[in-house]
Amino acid sequence: MKINPIYVTQPYLPPLEEFLPLLEQIWESKRVTNAGTFHKEFEAALCNYLGVEHISIFANGTLALVTALQSLNISGEVITTPYSFVATAHSLLWNAISPVFVDIDPDTLNLDPARIEAAITPETTAIMPVHCYGTPCDVKAIRRIADSYNLKVIYDAAHAFGVCDAGGSILRHGDLSVLSFHATKVFNTFEGGAIISPDADTKKRIDYLKNFGFADETTVVALGINGKMNEIQAAFGLLQLKHIDQALVLRKQIDSAYREALKGLAGITVLPPNIATKGNNSYFPILVETDFPLSRDNLYMKLKENNIFARRYFYPLISEFPMYQGLPSAQSANLPAAHAIANKILCLPIYPALSREDQDYIISTIKSIA
Ligand SMILES: *Cc1c(COP(=O)(O)O)cnc(C)c1O
């Protein structure tokens, strides 16, 4: 009988003894926040690792999304996906913007570019797609539509740390891209996030906005918020960067083992591998089809009874929550693909420390039901 719970994810933590010297440095300097040494070093190291030029780190991904929209003066309506974590749409409401939900492509689970144009109105100012599970959006098609209607594009890239297409980092696309470094993500600083800007002026404005709008000691240029990351988290992020490649290798091995074991299992569809040149294996989503002996929810419950805590990312859809369900675009007839996927999806545990033994236990539990 298994007693240790296996969660869908576990934060990736480097050895504590590697972190202690960094903490000592912070204690000595007495500089614990407000763009200290580690803050600057972490931003520079992230640019270097990710292959981008301008990055602003944040206290969390949600504040980064809210600030990204504010920095580009986005207003009116923004086209987005219902198949995401609720923070995607919440960032719009926090800016008094109306979300307009467009259905997803059932193959990529990303915003379907073929459905975007029909949702554009004179009020539309931007598109906010999500690189769901780290699968790159159709960035070319989205850019083409944005350009022909003069819209901004802000990517919620919370799942896309380290993902590359043939041209380099996926984060270079759009007017801005936003990362999350939450503990559940591939790369974490416990809580954290970042905005990738195309140029130094945009980064500068974003840096003002995350610091109450201060341009200098006595000048407040905008209604900024407190979105700053502290030194302890920045130091942790810097350390985490040294281990991320190893973490990605381990994730890839777990992904391959699941694929091999679940291949051909009746009633279970494993989504195809990431189309990206370099993926990050951030999630392991499966679809529980109607010919599986248990419904998706019953499989979820059964796994739970066996101490395996899978997650229904993303169910319910954002469009089902009370603050969104009244919108015309939130009606289920408008979002058939998103509803179909939300009712079948289950994300299995995947994280670097998941042992082969625990993974075998997860697989055999599913197989014993099938
Ligand atoms: C995690 C996540 C966020 C929110 O990031 P936080 O750092 O938790 O605030 C936003 N969008 C998506 C798609 C996410 O998965």
Coordinates of C-alpha atoms and ligand atoms in Angstrom, one line a residue:
M1 CA 0.0 0.0 0.0
K2 CA 1.4 3.3 -1.1
I3 CA 1.3 6.1 1.4
N4 CA 3.5 8.9 0.0
P5 CA 1.2 11.2 -2.0
I6 CA 2.3 11.9 -5.6
Y7 CA 1.3 15.4 -6.7
V8 CA 0.9 16.6 -10.3
T9 CA 4.0 18.7 -9.8
Q10 CA 6.6 19.4 -7.2
P11 CA 8.8 22.5 -7.1
Y12 CA 12.3 21.9 -8.4
L13 CA 14.7 22.7 -5.5
P14 CA 18.5 22.8 -5.9
P15 CA 20.5 21.5 -2.9
L16 CA 20.1 23.7 0.1
E17 CA 23.8 24.0 0.7
E18 CA 24.2 25.8 -2.6
F19 CA 21.6 28.4 -1.5
L20 CA 23.0 29.2 1.9
P21 CA 26.1 31.2 0.7
L22 CA 23.7 33.4 -1.4
L23 CA 21.6 34.0 1.7
E24 CA 24.7 34.9 3.7
Q25 CA 25.6 37.5 1.0
I26 CA 22.1 39.0 1.3
W27 CA 22.3 39.1 5.1
E28 CA 25.7 40.8 4.9
S29 CA 24.6 43.4 2.3
K30 CA 21.3 44.2 4.2
R31 CA 19.9 44.7 0.7
V32 CA 16.8 42.5 0.6
T33 CA 14.7 44.0 -2.2
N34 CA 14.4 47.0 -4.6
A35 CA 16.5 46.1 -7.5
G36 CA 19.6 44.9 -5.6
T37 CA 22.6 42.9 -6.8
F38 CA 20.8 39.6 -7.3
H39 CA 17.8 41.2 -9.0
K40 CA 20.2 42.7 -11.7
E41 CA 22.2 39.5 -12.0
F42 CA 19.1 37.4 -12.3
E43 CA 17.7 39.5 -15.1
A44 CA 21.0 39.4 -17.0
A45 CA 21.3 35.7 -16.5
L46 CA 17.8 35.1 -17.7
C47 CA 18.4 37.1 -20.9
N48 CA 21.5 35.1 -21.5
Y49 CA 19.8 31.7 -20.9
L50 CA 16.6 32.5 -22.7
G51 CA 18.2 34.3 -25.6
V52 CA 16.2 37.5 -25.2
E53 CA 17.5 41.1 -24.8
H54 CA 15.2 42.8 -22.3
I55 CA 13.5 41.2 -19.3
S56 CA 11.8 42.6 -16.2
I57 CA 11.3 40.2 -13.3
F58 CA 8.2 40.4 -11.2
A59 CA 6.8 39.2 -7.9
N60 CA 4.5 36.8 -9.8
G61 CA 3.2 36.1 -13.3
T62 CA -0.3 37.6 -12.7
L63 CA 1.2 41.1 -11.8
A64 CA 3.4 40.7 -14.8
L65 CA 0.3 40.1 -17.1
V66 CA -1.6 43.0 -15.5
T67 CA 1.4 45.3 -16.0
A68 CA 2.1 44.1 -19.6
L69 CA -1.4 45.1 -20.6
Q70 CA -1.1 48.5 -18.8
S71 CA 2.3 49.2 -20.3
L72 CA 0.8 49.1 -23.9
N73 CA -2.3 51.0 -22.9
I74 CA -4.6 48.2 -23.9
S75 CA -8.3 48.9 -23.5
G76 CA -11.7 47.9 -24.9
E77 CA -11.8 44.3 -25.9
V78 CA -9.0 41.7 -26.0
I79 CA -9.3 38.3 -27.8
T80 CA -8.1 35.4 -25.6
T81 CA -8.5 31.7 -24.9
P82 CA -10.9 30.1 -22.4
Y83 CA -8.6 27.1 -22.1
S84 CA -6.0 28.5 -19.6
F85 CA -5.4 29.3 -16.0
V86 CA -7.9 31.9 -14.8
A87 CA -5.1 34.6 -14.3
T88 CA -5.0 35.0 -18.1
A89 CA -8.5 36.6 -18.2
H90 CA -8.3 38.1 -14.7
S91 CA -5.4 40.2 -15.9
L92 CA -7.8 41.7 -18.5
L93 CA -10.6 42.5 -15.9
W94 CA -8.0 44.1 -13.6
N95 CA -7.4 46.5 -16.5
A96 CA -11.1 47.0 -17.1
I97 CA -10.8 45.2 -20.4
S98 CA -13.5 42.9 -21.8
P99 CA -12.2 39.5 -22.6
V100 CA -13.6 38.0 -25.9
F101 CA -13.2 34.2 -25.9
V102 CA -12.3 32.5 -29.1
D103 CA -12.2 28.7 -29.4
I104 CA -9.1 26.6 -29.4
D105 CA -7.6 24.4 -32.1
P106 CA -8.3 20.8 -30.9
D107 CA -4.9 19.6 -32.0
T108 CA -2.6 22.3 -30.4
L109 CA -5.1 23.4 -27.6
N110 CA -4.0 27.0 -28.4
L111 CA -6.2 29.8 -29.7
D112 CA -7.4 28.9 -33.2
P113 CA -6.1 31.6 -35.5
A114 CA -8.8 30.7 -38.1
R115 CA -11.5 31.9 -35.6
I116 CA -9.8 35.2 -34.5
E117 CA -10.9 37.5 -37.3
A118 CA -14.6 36.8 -36.8
A119 CA -14.3 38.0 -33.2
I120 CA -12.7 41.3 -34.0
T121 CA -14.8 44.4 -33.4
P122 CA -14.1 48.2 -33.5
E123 CA -13.3 47.8 -29.8
T124 CA -10.6 45.2 -30.2
T125 CA -7.2 46.4 -29.3
A126 CA -5.1 43.2 -28.7
I127 CA -4.9 39.5 -28.7
M128 CA -3.7 37.5 -25.7
P129 CA -2.9 33.9 -26.7
V130 CA -1.4 31.3 -24.4
H131 CA 1.4 28.8 -25.4
C132 CA -0.6 26.1 -23.7
Y133 CA 1.5 23.4 -22.0
G134 CA 4.5 25.0 -23.8
T135 CA 3.2 24.2 -27.3
P136 CA 4.0 27.3 -29.4
C137 CA 1.0 29.2 -30.8
D138 CA 0.7 29.7 -34.5
V139 CA 2.7 32.9 -34.1
K140 CA 2.9 33.7 -37.8
A141 CA -0.8 33.6 -38.4
I142 CA -1.5 35.6 -35.2
R143 CA 1.1 38.3 -36.3
R144 CA -0.5 38.5 -39.7
I145 CA -4.0 39.1 -38.2
A146 CA -2.7 41.5 -35.6
D147 CA -0.8 43.5 -38.3
S148 CA -3.8 43.8 -40.6
Y149 CA -6.1 45.0 -37.8
N150 CA -3.5 47.1 -36.0
L151 CA -3.7 45.0 -32.8
K152 CA -1.1 44.3 -30.1
V153 CA -0.2 40.7 -29.2
I154 CA 0.7 39.8 -25.6
Y155 CA 1.6 36.2 -25.1
D156 CA 0.8 34.5 -21.8
A157 CA 4.0 32.4 -21.9
A158 CA 3.6 31.1 -18.4
H159 CA 4.1 27.5 -19.6
A160 CA 6.8 28.3 -22.1
F161 CA 10.1 28.7 -20.2
G162 CA 12.9 27.6 -22.4
V163 CA 10.8 26.7 -25.4
C164 CA 12.4 27.5 -28.8
D165 CA 11.2 27.4 -32.4
A166 CA 13.6 27.2 -35.4
G167 CA 14.4 31.0 -35.0
G168 CA 15.2 30.9 -31.3
S169 CA 13.2 31.6 -28.1
I170 CA 9.4 31.5 -28.5
L171 CA 9.4 34.5 -26.1
R172 CA 10.6 36.9 -28.8
H173 CA 7.2 36.8 -30.5
G174 CA 4.4 39.3 -29.9
D175 CA 4.7 42.8 -28.5
L176 CA 5.4 41.3 -25.1
S177 CA 5.6 37.9 -23.6
V178 CA 4.9 37.0 -19.9
L179 CA 6.4 34.2 -17.9
S180 CA 5.4 32.7 -14.5
F181 CA 8.0 31.4 -12.1
H182 CA 5.4 29.9 -9.7
A183 CA 6.4 26.8 -7.8
T184 CA 4.2 24.6 -10.1
K185 CA 6.1 25.8 -13.2
V186 CA 9.1 24.3 -15.0
F187 CA 11.3 27.0 -13.6
N188 CA 10.4 28.6 -10.3
T189 CA 11.4 31.2 -7.8
F190 CA 8.6 30.0 -5.4
E191 CA 6.5 32.9 -6.7
G192 CA 7.7 35.0 -9.6
G193 CA 7.2 36.1 -13.2
A194 CA 8.7 38.2 -15.9
I195 CA 7.9 40.3 -19.0
I196 CA 10.1 40.1 -22.1
S197 CA 10.2 43.4 -23.9
P198 CA 11.4 44.0 -27.5
D199 CA 13.4 47.2 -26.7
A200 CA 15.0 49.1 -23.8
D201 CA 12.4 51.9 -23.7
T202 CA 9.5 49.4 -23.2
K203 CA 11.5 47.6 -20.5
K204 CA 12.1 51.0 -18.8
R205 CA 8.4 51.8 -18.8
I206 CA 7.6 48.4 -17.4
D207 CA 10.3 48.8 -14.7
Y208 CA 8.6 52.1 -13.6
L209 CA 5.2 50.4 -13.6
K210 CA 6.4 47.6 -11.3
N211 CA 7.8 50.1 -8.8
F212 CA 4.7 52.3 -8.2
G213 CA 5.5 54.4 -11.3
F214 CA 8.6 55.9 -9.8
A215 CA 11.0 57.2 -12.6
D216 CA 13.4 58.6 -10.0
E217 CA 13.3 59.3 -6.3
T218 CA 10.8 62.1 -6.5
T219 CA 9.0 61.6 -9.8
V220 CA 6.0 59.3 -10.2
V221 CA 5.1 59.1 -13.9
A222 CA 2.3 56.5 -13.9
L223 CA -0.2 54.5 -11.8
G224 CA 2.3 51.8 -11.1
I225 CA 1.9 48.8 -8.7
N226 CA 4.3 47.0 -6.4
G227 CA 5.4 44.1 -8.6
K228 CA 9.0 43.8 -7.5
M229 CA 10.8 40.6 -6.8
N230 CA 12.9 40.4 -3.7
E231 CA 16.6 39.5 -3.4
I232 CA 16.1 36.1 -1.8
Q233 CA 13.9 35.0 -4.7
A234 CA 16.2 36.5 -7.3
A235 CA 19.2 34.7 -5.8
F236 CA 17.2 31.5 -5.8
G237 CA 16.3 32.0 -9.4
L238 CA 20.0 32.6 -10.3
L239 CA 20.9 29.3 -8.6
Q240 CA 17.9 27.5 -10.2
L241 CA 19.2 28.6 -13.6
K242 CA 22.3 26.5 -13.1
H243 CA 20.2 23.4 -12.7
I244 CA 17.4 24.0 -15.2
D245 CA 19.0 22.0 -18.1
Q246 CA 19.3 18.9 -15.9
A247 CA 15.7 19.4 -14.8
L248 CA 14.6 19.6 -18.4
V249 CA 16.5 16.3 -19.2
L250 CA 14.7 14.5 -16.4
R251 CA 11.3 15.8 -17.5
K252 CA 12.0 14.6 -21.0
Q253 CA 12.8 11.1 -19.7
I254 CA 9.5 11.0 -17.7
D255 CA 7.6 12.2 -20.8
S256 CA 9.2 9.4 -22.9
A257 CA 8.4 6.7 -20.3
Y258 CA 4.8 7.7 -20.1
R259 CA 4.5 7.8 -23.9
E260 CA 6.0 4.3 -24.2
A261 CA 3.8 2.9 -21.4
L262 CA 0.5 4.4 -22.4
K263 CA 0.9 3.8 -26.2
G264 CA -2.1 2.1 -27.6
L265 CA -4.0 1.9 -24.3
A266 CA -7.7 1.8 -25.2
G267 CA -9.6 5.0 -24.2
I268 CA -6.5 7.0 -23.5
T269 CA -5.2 9.5 -26.0
V270 CA -1.7 10.9 -25.4
L271 CA -1.3 14.3 -27.0
P272 CA 1.5 14.3 -29.7
P273 CA 5.0 15.6 -28.6
N274 CA 5.6 19.3 -28.6
I275 CA 6.1 20.7 -32.1
A276 CA 8.7 23.1 -30.8
T277 CA 12.3 22.8 -31.8
K278 CA 13.1 22.7 -28.1
G279 CA 10.2 21.9 -25.7
N280 CA 10.1 21.9 -21.9
N281 CA 7.8 18.9 -21.0
S282 CA 6.1 21.2 -18.6
Y283 CA 2.9 19.0 -18.4
F284 CA 1.8 15.5 -19.4
P285 CA -1.7 15.9 -20.6
I286 CA -3.9 12.8 -21.6
L287 CA -7.4 12.7 -22.9
V288 CA -9.7 10.2 -21.2
E289 CA -12.0 9.1 -24.1
T290 CA -15.6 7.7 -23.8
D291 CA -14.3 4.1 -24.4
F292 CA -12.2 4.2 -21.3
P293 CA -13.9 2.1 -18.5
L294 CA -14.1 5.2 -16.2
S295 CA -15.2 8.7 -16.9
R296 CA -12.4 11.3 -16.7
D297 CA -13.7 12.5 -13.3
N298 CA -13.9 8.9 -12.0
L299 CA -10.4 8.2 -13.1
Y300 CA -9.3 11.4 -11.4
M301 CA -11.0 10.3 -8.2
K302 CA -9.7 6.7 -8.5
L303 CA -6.1 8.0 -8.8
K304 CA -6.7 10.3 -5.8
E305 CA -7.8 7.3 -3.8
N306 CA -4.5 5.7 -4.7
N307 CA -2.6 8.8 -3.5
I308 CA -1.9 10.1 -7.1
F309 CA -3.0 13.7 -7.4
A310 CA -3.5 14.4 -11.1
R311 CA -5.1 17.7 -12.1
R312 CA -7.8 18.7 -14.6
Y313 CA -5.8 21.5 -16.3
F314 CA -8.0 23.2 -17.7
Y315 CA -11.4 22.4 -16.3
P316 CA -13.6 24.3 -15.8
L317 CA -12.9 26.7 -18.6
I318 CA -12.3 30.3 -17.7
S319 CA -15.5 31.1 -19.5
E320 CA -17.5 29.0 -17.0
F321 CA -16.5 31.2 -13.9
P322 CA -19.1 33.6 -12.6
M323 CA -17.3 36.8 -13.7
Y324 CA -17.1 35.5 -17.3
Q325 CA -20.1 33.3 -17.9
G326 CA -22.4 36.1 -18.9
L327 CA -20.2 37.3 -21.8
P328 CA -21.7 36.5 -25.3
S329 CA -18.3 34.9 -26.3
A330 CA -18.4 32.7 -23.1
Q331 CA -21.4 30.7 -24.4
S332 CA -20.6 27.0 -24.9
A333 CA -21.9 27.0 -28.5
N334 CA -19.0 29.5 -29.3
L335 CA -16.4 27.2 -27.7
P336 CA -17.1 23.6 -28.7
A337 CA -13.5 22.5 -29.0
A338 CA -12.5 24.0 -25.7
H339 CA -15.5 22.3 -23.9
A340 CA -14.7 18.9 -25.5
I341 CA -11.1 19.0 -24.4
A342 CA -11.9 20.4 -20.9
N343 CA -14.2 17.4 -20.3
K344 CA -11.5 14.8 -21.3
I345 CA -8.3 16.4 -20.1
L346 CA -6.2 15.0 -17.2
C347 CA -2.6 16.1 -16.5
L348 CA -0.4 13.4 -15.0
P349 CA 2.3 14.0 -12.5
I350 CA 5.6 15.2 -14.1
Y351 CA 8.5 16.8 -12.2
P352 CA 12.3 16.1 -12.1
A353 CA 12.2 14.3 -8.7
L354 CA 9.4 11.9 -9.8
S355 CA 11.1 8.5 -9.3
R356 CA 10.9 5.7 -11.8
E357 CA 9.2 3.6 -9.1
D358 CA 6.5 6.3 -8.5
Q359 CA 6.0 6.7 -12.3
D360 CA 5.6 2.9 -12.7
Y361 CA 3.1 3.0 -9.9
I362 CA 1.1 5.7 -11.7
I363 CA 1.2 3.8 -15.0
S364 CA 0.2 0.4 -13.4
T365 CA -2.7 2.1 -11.6
I366 CA -4.0 3.5 -14.8
K367 CA -3.4 0.2 -16.7
S368 CA -5.1 -1.8 -14.0
I369 CA -8.3 0.3 -14.5
A370 CA -8.0 0.0 -18.3
Ligands
LIG1 C1 0.6 30.0 -13.7 C2 -0.1 30.7 -14.7 C3 -0.3 32.1 -14.6 C4 -0.2 32.9 -13.4 O1 1.1 33.0 -12.9 P1 1.4 33.2 -11.3 O2 2.9 33.4 -11.3 O3 0.9 32.1 -10.6 O4 0.7 34.5 -10.9 C5 -0.9 32.8 -15.7 N1 -1.2 32.1 -16.8 C6 -1.0 30.8 -17.0 C7 -1.4 30.1 -18.3 C8 -0.5 30.1 -15.9 O5 -0.3 28.7 -16.0

